[in-house]
Coordinates of C-alpha atoms and ligand atoms in Angstrom, one line a residue:
M1 CA 97.5 -28.9 -66.3
Q2 CA 96.8 -27.8 -62.8
N3 CA 95.8 -30.6 -60.4
F4 CA 93.7 -30.1 -57.3
D5 CA 92.3 -32.4 -54.6
V6 CA 89.0 -30.6 -54.9
V7 CA 87.5 -28.2 -57.5
V8 CA 84.3 -26.5 -56.5
V9 CA 82.1 -25.1 -59.3
G10 CA 80.2 -22.0 -58.1
A11 CA 81.1 -19.7 -55.2
G12 CA 77.7 -19.0 -53.7
P13 CA 77.1 -19.9 -50.0
G14 CA 77.2 -23.6 -51.0
G15 CA 80.4 -23.4 -53.0
Y16 CA 82.5 -20.9 -51.2
V17 CA 81.8 -22.5 -47.8
A18 CA 82.6 -26.0 -49.2
A19 CA 85.9 -24.6 -50.7
I20 CA 87.0 -23.0 -47.5
R21 CA 86.2 -26.1 -45.4
C22 CA 88.1 -28.3 -47.9
A23 CA 91.1 -26.0 -47.6
Q24 CA 90.8 -26.0 -43.8
L25 CA 91.0 -29.8 -43.9
G26 CA 94.3 -29.7 -45.9
L27 CA 93.0 -30.3 -49.4
S28 CA 94.4 -28.3 -52.3
T29 CA 91.3 -26.5 -53.4
A30 CA 90.1 -24.3 -56.3
C31 CA 86.8 -22.7 -56.9
V32 CA 85.5 -21.8 -60.4
E33 CA 83.2 -18.8 -60.4
S34 CA 81.9 -16.8 -63.3
W35 CA 79.8 -14.1 -61.7
I36 CA 80.3 -10.6 -63.1
N37 CA 78.7 -7.8 -61.1
D38 CA 77.0 -4.6 -62.3
E39 CA 80.3 -2.8 -62.4
G40 CA 81.6 -5.5 -64.8
K41 CA 83.9 -6.9 -62.1
P42 CA 84.2 -10.6 -61.2
A43 CA 82.6 -11.3 -57.8
L44 CA 82.3 -14.2 -55.4
G45 CA 79.3 -14.9 -53.2
G46 CA 76.7 -16.1 -55.7
T47 CA 73.1 -15.2 -55.6
C48 CA 73.0 -14.9 -51.8
L49 CA 75.6 -12.1 -51.5
N50 CA 75.1 -10.4 -54.9
V51 CA 71.4 -10.4 -55.6
G52 CA 69.7 -12.4 -52.9
C53 CA 69.7 -12.7 -49.1
I54 CA 72.0 -9.8 -48.3
P55 CA 70.9 -7.0 -50.7
S56 CA 67.2 -7.9 -50.0
K57 CA 67.8 -7.7 -46.2
A58 CA 69.7 -4.4 -46.7
L59 CA 66.7 -2.9 -48.4
L60 CA 64.3 -4.5 -46.0
D61 CA 66.1 -3.0 -43.1
S62 CA 66.3 0.5 -44.7
S63 CA 62.7 0.5 -45.6
H64 CA 61.7 -0.9 -42.2
Q65 CA 63.6 2.0 -40.5
Y66 CA 61.8 4.5 -42.7
A67 CA 58.4 3.0 -42.1
H68 CA 59.1 2.9 -38.4
I69 CA 60.2 6.5 -38.1
K70 CA 57.2 7.6 -40.2
H71 CA 54.5 5.6 -38.6
E72 CA 55.6 4.6 -35.2
A73 CA 58.0 7.2 -33.8
G74 CA 55.0 9.3 -32.7
E75 CA 53.9 6.6 -30.4
H76 CA 57.2 6.8 -28.6
G77 CA 56.7 10.6 -28.1
I78 CA 59.1 11.4 -30.9
A79 CA 57.9 14.1 -33.2
V80 CA 59.5 13.8 -36.6
S81 CA 58.8 16.0 -39.5
G82 CA 60.2 16.3 -43.0
V83 CA 61.1 12.6 -43.3
S84 CA 62.0 11.8 -46.8
I85 CA 63.8 9.0 -48.6
D86 CA 66.6 9.0 -51.1
V87 CA 66.1 5.6 -52.9
N88 CA 69.3 6.0 -54.8
K89 CA 71.3 6.4 -51.6
M90 CA 69.5 3.4 -50.1
V91 CA 70.4 1.3 -53.1
A92 CA 74.0 2.6 -53.1
R93 CA 74.2 1.6 -49.4
K94 CA 73.0 -1.9 -50.3
E95 CA 75.6 -2.1 -53.1
K96 CA 78.3 -1.1 -50.7
I97 CA 77.3 -3.8 -48.3
V98 CA 77.3 -6.3 -51.1
S99 CA 80.8 -5.3 -52.3
T100 CA 82.2 -5.3 -48.8
L101 CA 81.0 -8.8 -48.3
T102 CA 81.9 -10.2 -51.7
T103 CA 85.4 -8.9 -51.5
G104 CA 85.5 -10.3 -48.0
I105 CA 85.0 -13.8 -49.5
A106 CA 88.0 -13.1 -51.8
G107 CA 90.0 -12.3 -48.7
L108 CA 88.8 -15.6 -47.0
F109 CA 89.9 -17.5 -50.2
R110 CA 93.4 -15.9 -50.0
K111 CA 93.6 -16.6 -46.2
N112 CA 92.6 -20.2 -46.7
K113 CA 94.6 -20.7 -49.9
V114 CA 91.6 -21.5 -52.0
E115 CA 92.5 -20.7 -55.6
W116 CA 89.8 -18.7 -57.4
L117 CA 89.6 -19.8 -61.1
Q118 CA 87.7 -16.9 -62.6
G119 CA 85.4 -18.2 -65.4
H120 CA 82.7 -20.6 -66.4
G121 CA 83.3 -24.2 -65.5
R122 CA 82.3 -27.1 -67.7
L123 CA 82.6 -30.8 -66.8
L124 CA 84.9 -32.9 -69.0
P125 CA 85.5 -36.6 -68.8
D126 CA 88.0 -38.1 -66.3
N127 CA 87.3 -35.5 -63.5
Q128 CA 88.5 -32.6 -65.6
I129 CA 87.0 -29.2 -65.7
E130 CA 87.3 -26.6 -68.5
V131 CA 87.4 -23.0 -67.3
T132 CA 86.5 -20.3 -69.7
P133 CA 87.3 -16.9 -68.3
V134 CA 84.5 -14.3 -68.6
G135 CA 84.3 -10.5 -68.5
E136 CA 86.8 -7.9 -69.5
G137 CA 90.3 -8.9 -70.3
S138 CA 89.4 -12.6 -70.5
T139 CA 92.3 -14.9 -71.1
E140 CA 92.5 -18.3 -72.7
K141 CA 90.5 -21.3 -71.6
S142 CA 92.3 -23.7 -69.3
I143 CA 91.7 -27.2 -68.1
V144 CA 92.2 -28.4 -64.5
S145 CA 91.8 -31.8 -63.0
A146 CA 90.5 -32.7 -59.5
R147 CA 90.3 -35.8 -57.4
H148 CA 86.9 -34.6 -56.2
I149 CA 84.4 -32.2 -57.8
I150 CA 81.7 -30.3 -55.9
I151 CA 79.1 -28.7 -58.1
A152 CA 77.4 -25.7 -56.5
T153 CA 76.0 -23.8 -59.5
G154 CA 72.9 -22.7 -57.6
S155 CA 69.7 -21.4 -59.2
V156 CA 68.2 -18.7 -61.3
P157 CA 64.8 -16.9 -61.3
A158 CA 62.1 -19.1 -62.8
K159 CA 60.3 -17.6 -65.8
I160 CA 56.7 -17.8 -66.9
P161 CA 55.5 -17.3 -70.5
P162 CA 52.9 -14.7 -69.7
A163 CA 55.5 -12.3 -68.3
S164 CA 58.8 -11.9 -70.1
I165 CA 61.5 -10.0 -68.2
D166 CA 62.9 -6.8 -69.7
Q167 CA 64.6 -5.7 -66.5
D168 CA 63.0 -2.3 -67.0
K169 CA 59.2 -2.4 -66.4
I170 CA 59.0 -6.2 -65.9
V171 CA 61.8 -7.3 -63.6
D172 CA 62.9 -10.4 -61.7
S173 CA 64.1 -10.3 -58.1
T174 CA 67.5 -8.9 -59.3
G175 CA 65.8 -5.9 -61.1
A176 CA 63.6 -5.4 -58.1
L177 CA 66.6 -4.7 -55.9
A178 CA 67.7 -1.9 -58.1
F179 CA 64.7 0.4 -58.7
N180 CA 65.9 4.0 -58.6
Q181 CA 62.6 5.2 -57.1
A182 CA 59.6 3.6 -55.6
P183 CA 57.2 2.9 -58.4
R184 CA 53.8 4.6 -57.8
T185 CA 52.1 1.2 -58.5
L186 CA 53.8 -2.1 -58.3
G187 CA 52.6 -5.5 -59.3
V188 CA 54.2 -8.7 -58.0
I189 CA 53.5 -12.2 -59.4
G190 CA 53.9 -14.7 -56.7
A191 CA 53.2 -14.4 -53.0
G192 CA 56.1 -16.7 -52.0
V193 CA 59.0 -15.7 -49.8
I194 CA 60.7 -13.4 -52.4
G195 CA 57.4 -11.8 -53.6
L196 CA 56.4 -10.9 -50.0
E197 CA 59.8 -9.6 -49.0
L198 CA 60.3 -7.4 -52.1
G199 CA 56.6 -6.3 -52.1
S200 CA 57.1 -5.2 -48.5
V201 CA 60.2 -3.2 -49.3
W202 CA 58.5 -1.1 -52.0
K203 CA 55.2 -0.8 -50.1
R204 CA 57.1 0.7 -47.1
L205 CA 58.8 3.1 -49.5
G206 CA 55.4 4.3 -50.8
S207 CA 54.4 2.1 -53.7
E208 CA 50.8 0.8 -54.0
V209 CA 51.5 -2.9 -54.2
I210 CA 49.2 -5.6 -55.7
I211 CA 50.5 -9.2 -55.3
L212 CA 48.8 -11.8 -57.6
E213 CA 49.1 -15.4 -56.4
A214 CA 47.8 -18.3 -58.4
L215 CA 47.2 -20.6 -55.4
D216 CA 44.0 -20.2 -53.3
E217 CA 46.0 -20.8 -50.1
F218 CA 48.3 -18.1 -48.6
L219 CA 51.8 -19.3 -47.7
P220 CA 51.1 -23.0 -47.9
V221 CA 54.6 -23.8 -46.6
C222 CA 53.7 -22.2 -43.2
D223 CA 51.7 -23.5 -40.3
R224 CA 48.1 -22.5 -41.0
Q225 CA 47.7 -20.4 -37.8
I226 CA 50.9 -18.5 -38.6
A227 CA 49.9 -18.0 -42.2
H228 CA 46.5 -16.7 -41.1
E229 CA 48.1 -14.2 -38.7
A230 CA 50.6 -13.1 -41.5
W231 CA 47.7 -12.6 -43.9
K232 CA 45.8 -10.3 -41.5
T233 CA 48.9 -8.3 -40.7
L234 CA 50.2 -7.9 -44.2
Q235 CA 46.7 -6.9 -45.4
K236 CA 46.5 -4.3 -42.6
Q237 CA 49.9 -2.9 -43.8
G238 CA 48.2 -2.3 -47.1
L239 CA 49.6 -5.1 -49.2
D240 CA 46.8 -6.0 -51.7
I241 CA 47.3 -9.8 -52.0
R242 CA 44.9 -11.5 -54.4
L243 CA 44.8 -15.2 -54.0
G244 CA 43.6 -17.6 -56.8
A245 CA 44.8 -15.0 -59.3
K246 CA 46.6 -16.6 -62.1
V247 CA 48.5 -14.2 -64.4
T248 CA 47.8 -15.1 -68.0
G249 CA 49.4 -12.2 -69.9
T250 CA 51.3 -9.0 -69.7
G251 CA 52.1 -6.2 -72.1
T252 CA 53.8 -2.8 -71.8
N253 CA 53.2 0.6 -73.3
N254 CA 55.3 3.7 -72.8
Q255 CA 54.1 4.2 -69.3
Q256 CA 52.9 1.0 -67.8
V257 CA 52.6 -2.7 -67.6
I258 CA 49.2 -4.1 -68.4
I259 CA 48.6 -7.4 -66.5
T260 CA 45.8 -9.8 -67.3
Y261 CA 44.8 -12.4 -64.7
E262 CA 42.0 -14.9 -64.1
D263 CA 40.4 -15.8 -60.8
K264 CA 37.1 -17.4 -59.8
D265 CA 35.2 -14.3 -60.9
G266 CA 36.6 -14.3 -64.4
K267 CA 39.2 -12.2 -66.3
H268 CA 40.7 -9.0 -65.0
Q269 CA 43.1 -6.4 -66.1
I270 CA 45.3 -4.1 -64.0
N271 CA 47.9 -1.5 -65.0
V272 CA 51.0 -0.9 -62.9
D273 CA 54.2 1.1 -63.3
K274 CA 56.5 -1.9 -62.6
L275 CA 56.0 -5.6 -62.3
I276 CA 58.1 -8.0 -60.3
V277 CA 58.0 -11.7 -61.4
A278 CA 58.7 -13.7 -58.3
V279 CA 57.4 -17.2 -59.3
G280 CA 60.2 -19.2 -57.7
R281 CA 63.7 -20.3 -58.8
K282 CA 65.0 -23.1 -61.0
P283 CA 68.2 -25.1 -60.7
N284 CA 71.1 -23.8 -62.8
T285 CA 73.1 -26.3 -64.9
E286 CA 73.5 -24.1 -67.9
G287 CA 76.7 -24.7 -69.8
L288 CA 77.9 -27.1 -67.2
G289 CA 78.1 -30.0 -69.7
A290 CA 76.0 -32.2 -67.4
K291 CA 74.5 -34.2 -70.3
E292 CA 77.8 -34.9 -72.0
A293 CA 79.5 -35.8 -68.8
G294 CA 76.6 -38.3 -68.0
L295 CA 75.6 -36.4 -64.9
A296 CA 72.0 -37.4 -64.0
L297 CA 69.4 -34.7 -63.5
D298 CA 65.8 -35.2 -62.4
E299 CA 62.8 -34.1 -64.6
R300 CA 62.9 -30.6 -63.1
G301 CA 66.6 -30.1 -63.8
F302 CA 67.9 -30.7 -60.3
I303 CA 71.2 -32.7 -60.1
L304 CA 70.2 -36.1 -58.6
V305 CA 72.1 -36.8 -55.4
D306 CA 71.8 -39.2 -52.5
E307 CA 71.6 -38.1 -48.8
H308 CA 75.3 -37.4 -48.8
C309 CA 75.1 -35.2 -51.9
Q310 CA 76.9 -37.8 -54.0
T311 CA 75.9 -37.7 -57.7
N312 CA 75.7 -40.7 -60.0
L313 CA 79.4 -39.9 -61.1
P314 CA 82.2 -41.2 -58.8
N315 CA 83.8 -38.4 -56.7
V316 CA 81.4 -35.8 -58.1
Y317 CA 79.1 -34.1 -55.5
A318 CA 76.4 -31.5 -55.8
I319 CA 75.1 -29.1 -53.1
G320 CA 72.8 -26.2 -52.6
D321 CA 70.0 -24.9 -54.8
V322 CA 71.0 -27.1 -57.7
V323 CA 69.9 -30.2 -55.7
R324 CA 66.7 -31.2 -54.0
G325 CA 65.6 -29.6 -50.7
P326 CA 64.8 -26.1 -49.7
M327 CA 66.5 -23.3 -51.7
L328 CA 68.1 -21.7 -48.6
A329 CA 71.6 -20.3 -48.2
H330 CA 72.3 -22.0 -44.9
K331 CA 71.1 -25.4 -46.3
A332 CA 73.6 -24.9 -49.2
S333 CA 76.5 -24.0 -46.8
E334 CA 75.9 -26.9 -44.4
E335 CA 75.8 -29.3 -47.4
G336 CA 79.1 -27.9 -48.4
V337 CA 80.6 -28.5 -45.0
A338 CA 79.2 -32.0 -44.9
V339 CA 80.6 -32.9 -48.3
A340 CA 84.1 -31.5 -47.5
E341 CA 84.2 -33.5 -44.3
R342 CA 83.0 -36.7 -45.9
I343 CA 85.7 -36.3 -48.6
T344 CA 88.3 -36.4 -45.8
G345 CA 86.7 -39.4 -44.2
K346 CA 84.6 -37.7 -41.5
A347 CA 81.1 -39.0 -40.8
S348 CA 79.4 -35.6 -41.3
Q349 CA 75.7 -35.7 -42.1
M350 CA 73.1 -33.1 -42.8
N351 CA 70.0 -33.1 -40.6
Y352 CA 67.4 -32.2 -43.2
E353 CA 64.6 -32.4 -40.6
I354 CA 65.9 -29.4 -38.8
I355 CA 66.4 -26.6 -41.3
P356 CA 65.0 -23.2 -40.2
W357 CA 63.1 -21.0 -42.6
V358 CA 62.6 -17.3 -42.3
I359 CA 60.4 -14.8 -44.2
Y360 CA 61.7 -11.3 -43.5
T361 CA 58.5 -9.5 -43.7
W362 CA 57.6 -7.4 -40.6
P363 CA 56.7 -9.0 -38.3
E364 CA 59.1 -11.7 -39.4
I365 CA 58.0 -15.3 -39.8
A366 CA 60.3 -18.2 -38.9
W367 CA 59.8 -21.9 -38.3
V368 CA 61.6 -25.2 -38.0
G369 CA 60.2 -28.7 -38.1
K370 CA 56.7 -29.9 -38.8
T371 CA 53.6 -27.8 -39.1
E372 CA 50.4 -28.8 -37.2
Q373 CA 48.9 -29.8 -40.6
Q374 CA 51.8 -32.1 -41.4
L375 CA 51.5 -33.8 -38.0
K376 CA 47.8 -34.3 -38.5
D377 CA 48.3 -35.7 -42.0
A378 CA 51.0 -38.1 -40.6
G379 CA 48.7 -39.2 -37.8
I380 CA 51.2 -38.1 -35.2
E381 CA 49.7 -37.2 -31.7
Y382 CA 51.0 -33.9 -30.5
R383 CA 50.5 -31.2 -27.9
S384 CA 50.6 -27.5 -28.7
G385 CA 51.3 -24.4 -26.8
A386 CA 51.3 -20.8 -27.9
F387 CA 52.2 -17.5 -26.4
P388 CA 51.2 -14.1 -28.0
F389 CA 53.8 -11.3 -28.1
A390 CA 51.0 -9.0 -26.8
A391 CA 51.6 -10.6 -23.4
S392 CA 55.4 -10.1 -23.5
G393 CA 56.7 -7.2 -21.5
R394 CA 59.6 -6.7 -23.8
A395 CA 57.4 -6.8 -26.9
R396 CA 55.1 -4.2 -25.3
A397 CA 58.1 -2.0 -24.5
M398 CA 59.2 -2.2 -28.1
G399 CA 55.7 -1.5 -29.4
E400 CA 55.8 -4.8 -31.3
T401 CA 52.8 -6.7 -29.9
G402 CA 51.7 -8.6 -33.0
G403 CA 52.2 -12.3 -33.4
M404 CA 53.1 -15.4 -31.3
V405 CA 55.3 -18.3 -30.7
K406 CA 53.8 -21.7 -31.1
I407 CA 55.5 -25.0 -30.1
L408 CA 54.4 -28.5 -31.1
G409 CA 55.6 -31.4 -28.9
D410 CA 55.1 -35.1 -29.3
A411 CA 52.2 -36.2 -27.1
A412 CA 54.0 -39.3 -25.9
T413 CA 57.6 -38.3 -25.6
D414 CA 57.3 -34.5 -25.4
R415 CA 60.1 -34.2 -28.1
I416 CA 59.8 -30.9 -29.9
L417 CA 58.4 -31.5 -33.4
G418 CA 58.0 -28.0 -34.7
V419 CA 58.3 -24.3 -33.6
H420 CA 56.5 -21.6 -35.5
I421 CA 56.9 -17.8 -34.9
I422 CA 55.4 -14.7 -36.3
G423 CA 56.7 -11.7 -34.5
P424 CA 59.5 -9.2 -34.0
N425 CA 63.0 -10.7 -34.6
A426 CA 61.6 -14.1 -35.3
S427 CA 64.6 -14.8 -37.5
E428 CA 66.8 -14.6 -34.4
L429 CA 64.4 -16.2 -31.9
I430 CA 64.1 -19.4 -34.0
A431 CA 67.8 -20.3 -33.3
E432 CA 66.8 -21.4 -29.8
A433 CA 64.3 -23.8 -31.2
V434 CA 66.7 -25.1 -33.8
L435 CA 69.3 -25.8 -31.2
A436 CA 66.8 -27.5 -28.9
M437 CA 65.7 -29.7 -31.7
E438 CA 69.2 -30.5 -32.8
F439 CA 69.8 -31.8 -29.2
D440 CA 66.6 -33.8 -29.5
G441 CA 65.1 -31.6 -26.8
S442 CA 61.7 -31.7 -25.3
T443 CA 59.2 -28.8 -24.7
E444 CA 60.0 -29.4 -21.0
D445 CA 63.7 -28.6 -21.7
I446 CA 62.7 -25.2 -23.0
A447 CA 60.2 -24.7 -20.2
R448 CA 63.0 -25.5 -17.6
T449 CA 65.6 -23.2 -19.3
I450 CA 66.0 -19.8 -17.6
H451 CA 65.4 -17.0 -20.1
A452 CA 66.6 -13.5 -19.4
H453 CA 63.9 -10.9 -18.5
P454 CA 62.6 -8.9 -20.2
T455 CA 63.3 -10.5 -23.6
L456 CA 61.3 -11.6 -26.6
A457 CA 62.8 -15.1 -26.0
E458 CA 60.5 -15.3 -22.9
A459 CA 57.7 -15.9 -25.4
M460 CA 59.4 -19.2 -26.4
H461 CA 59.7 -20.1 -22.7
E462 CA 56.0 -19.3 -22.1
A463 CA 54.9 -21.2 -25.2
A464 CA 56.8 -24.2 -24.0
L465 CA 55.1 -23.9 -20.6
A466 CA 51.8 -23.6 -22.4
V467 CA 52.4 -27.0 -24.1
D468 CA 52.0 -28.4 -20.5
G469 CA 49.1 -26.1 -19.7
R470 CA 51.2 -24.0 -17.2
P471 CA 52.0 -20.6 -18.8
I472 CA 52.5 -17.9 -16.2
H473 CA 51.6 -14.8 -18.2
I474 CA 48.5 -15.8 -20.1
Ligands
FAD501 P1 74.1 -19.6 -55.7 O1 74.1 -18.6 -54.6 O2 73.0 -19.4 -56.7 O3 75.5 -19.6 -56.3 C1 75.8 -20.3 -57.5 C2 77.1 -19.7 -58.1 O4 77.6 -20.5 -59.1 C3 76.8 -18.3 -58.8 O5 77.7 -17.4 -58.3 C4 77.1 -18.6 -60.2 O6 77.7 -17.5 -60.9 C5 78.0 -19.8 -60.2 N1 78.0 -20.6 -61.3 C6 76.9 -21.3 -61.9 N2 77.3 -22.1 -62.9 C7 78.6 -21.9 -63.0 C8 79.6 -22.5 -63.9 N3 79.3 -23.4 -64.8 N4 80.9 -22.1 -63.7 C9 81.2 -21.2 -62.8 N5 80.4 -20.6 -61.9 C10 79.1 -21.0 -62.0 N6 68.1 -17.7 -48.7 C11 68.2 -17.7 -47.4 O7 68.6 -18.7 -46.8 N7 67.8 -16.5 -46.7 C12 67.4 -15.4 -47.4 O8 67.1 -14.5 -46.7 C13 67.3 -15.5 -48.8 N8 66.8 -14.4 -49.4 C14 66.8 -14.4 -50.8 C15 66.4 -13.3 -51.5 C16 66.4 -13.2 -52.8 C17 65.9 -12.0 -53.6 C18 66.8 -14.4 -53.6 C19 66.9 -14.4 -55.1 C20 67.2 -15.5 -52.9 C21 67.2 -15.6 -51.5 N9 67.6 -16.7 -50.8 C22 67.7 -16.7 -49.4 C23 68.1 -17.9 -51.5 C24 69.6 -18.0 -51.5 O9 70.1 -16.9 -52.2 C25 70.0 -19.3 -52.2 O10 69.4 -20.4 -51.5 C26 71.5 -19.5 -52.1 O11 72.2 -18.5 -52.8 C27 71.9 -20.8 -52.8 O12 73.3 -21.0 -52.7 P2 74.1 -21.8 -53.8 O13 75.5 -21.7 -53.4 O14 73.5 -23.2 -54.0 O15 73.9 -21.1 -55.2
AMP502 P1 58.0 -19.3 -54.3 O1 58.2 -20.6 -55.1 O2 57.9 -19.5 -52.8 O3 59.1 -18.3 -54.7 O4 56.6 -18.7 -54.8 C1 56.3 -18.5 -56.1 C2 54.8 -18.3 -56.2 O5 54.4 -17.8 -57.5 C3 54.0 -19.6 -56.0 O6 53.2 -19.5 -54.9 C4 53.2 -19.8 -57.3 O7 51.9 -20.3 -57.0 C5 53.1 -18.4 -57.8 N1 52.9 -18.3 -59.3 C6 53.5 -19.0 -60.3 N2 53.0 -18.7 -61.5 C7 52.0 -17.8 -61.3 C8 51.1 -17.1 -62.2 N3 51.1 -17.2 -63.5 N4 50.3 -16.2 -61.6 C9 50.3 -16.0 -60.3 N5 51.1 -16.6 -59.4 C10 52.0 -17.5 -59.9

C-alpha cells in the first residue's frame, strides 16, 4: 500500500492548491481526482477550471467584445459592418482555454511532485482511502494511506423538482456553457451570480432572456445601492428579470420548454427555446463514504469544520465548496493553503471577513466587507463616501460611465468596513480595497495614497476622500 504524508481528495481550486502547497512544504502528497471531461479524458481543475469560473469568463469576454463592437464602436467613430458571430468557434475557444489550463495543473503537479491518483476517492477507516479509477482503460481499485487527509470534493449544481435537467432543452450551468447557437428565447431560473452571468452571455449574443427569481429582492447579497444600480443597468440592457416569480413546473415539447411560475398576480406560463436552471449549488460528498467513516455533515450536507477546516475526525480536514462559507474559488484555494501550512505547524489562518466577491456582468459588480444594511442591522456607526464613474476622466475616455465606488468607514476609528463597486473592471479594482482591509487600513489611508492619473482606480481614491467630505471631482 502506498503511504503519503497527505492525500487530497478533489483537484479543484481548493484541492490542487492545497496539494501543491503541501508538496512545497516537503510533504509527500497525492491528489485523488475523478473528473472526466467532454472528450472522455481525465482532467484536473475541478468545477472552476472545467465548467465554472474560467469557461464562463471566456464566454463573458467573447460576448462582451461582440456586444461592444456591435453597439459601442460607432461612438468611437469606428464604423463596423457585417459583424457576425460563430458560436461554435466561441465555444471551441473556451474549450481550448480550459484544456490549456487544466493540463497546466497536471504540469504543476509534476513540477511539485504531487502524485495524481486518477479515480474516485472513498474514505476508509484508519486514514485510508480507496481509489477507484474511472473512465476509459480503468485499472484495479487501490488503497492508499495518509497521515493527513484533505477533502476538497466541491459542489454540484442544485436541482429543483419543477425543472429536471435533460442537458438538451433544460440545462444546468454546465450545459449553458456549451450551447451551439444562441437560443432565440432563453429562460433562466435564479437571478443569482451564475444566472446573471450566463443570462448576460446569451443576451449579448442575441437571445431574448427572461430570468425568473423567486425572491422579491434583487441581489440580496449586495449592498442595496449597488443592487439598485445593477437592476437599472441590466434592465436597460434588455434582461427581463422577474422578481417574486417562483417556478412551479416545466415541460417540454419538440420545440420548446413550457415554464409555469407564480407571482403576486397569480399563475403564468411562458415558452422558451432553452432553460437554464441556476438555483445555486450544493456540497458534494457523493460516494465519499462520509457516513461510514463517521465524518460529520450538517443538515444541508456540508462537511462540518471548525475555523481551521478541521473535521470531527482526527487529521482529516475539509475545504472549499464542501464546507461552510461562500462558494468561491479563491476562498477554496486560501483554505487549502491555510490547512497545508497548519499541518506543517505554521500559524496560518483564513480571514473570512475579507473575502472579495465579484459578479462578472457588465458593468462588473465587486465588493468586500460589510454592506450598509449589515452595518445598520448590527448598530455600527459608519461614514460613507461614493464616487460615480461618470465623473472619472478615464471612465469617460473608455465610454464606461455607469456605476460607482462606495466606501464605508467606521465612524469612530475610520477603519474600512466595506467597499462596494459597480463599474468597469470592478473585479480588478476591488483588489485595492481587499489589500487595504487586510492591512486594517482606514479610508484616510486610501485618501492619502497617490493613484495614477487617469485611471479607474482614482474613483476609489475619490470615494475615500468623499467619506471625509472632501472629494475633488464631485
Ligand atoms: P470544485 O471546483 O467543485 O472541485 C471539486 C473536485 O473534486 C472536482 O474536480 C470533482 O471531480 C472532485 N471530486 C469530488 N468528489 C471526489 C471523490 N470522491 N474522489 C475524487 N474526486 C472527487 N467562483 C469564483 O470564485 N469566481 C467565479 O467567477 C466563479 N464562477 C463560476 C461560474 C460557474 C458557472 C460555476 C458553476 C461556478 C463558479 N464559481 C466561481 C464557483 C467556483 O467554481 C467554486 O467555488 C470552486 O470551484 C470550488 O472549488 P473546490 O475546490 O471546493 O471544488
Ligand atoms: P445563487 O444561490 O446565488 O446561485 O442563486 C440562486 C437563486 O435561485 C436564488 O436567488 C433563489 O431564490 C432562486 N430560486 C431557487 N428556486 C427557484 C424557483 N423555483 N423559481 C425561481 N427562482 C428560484
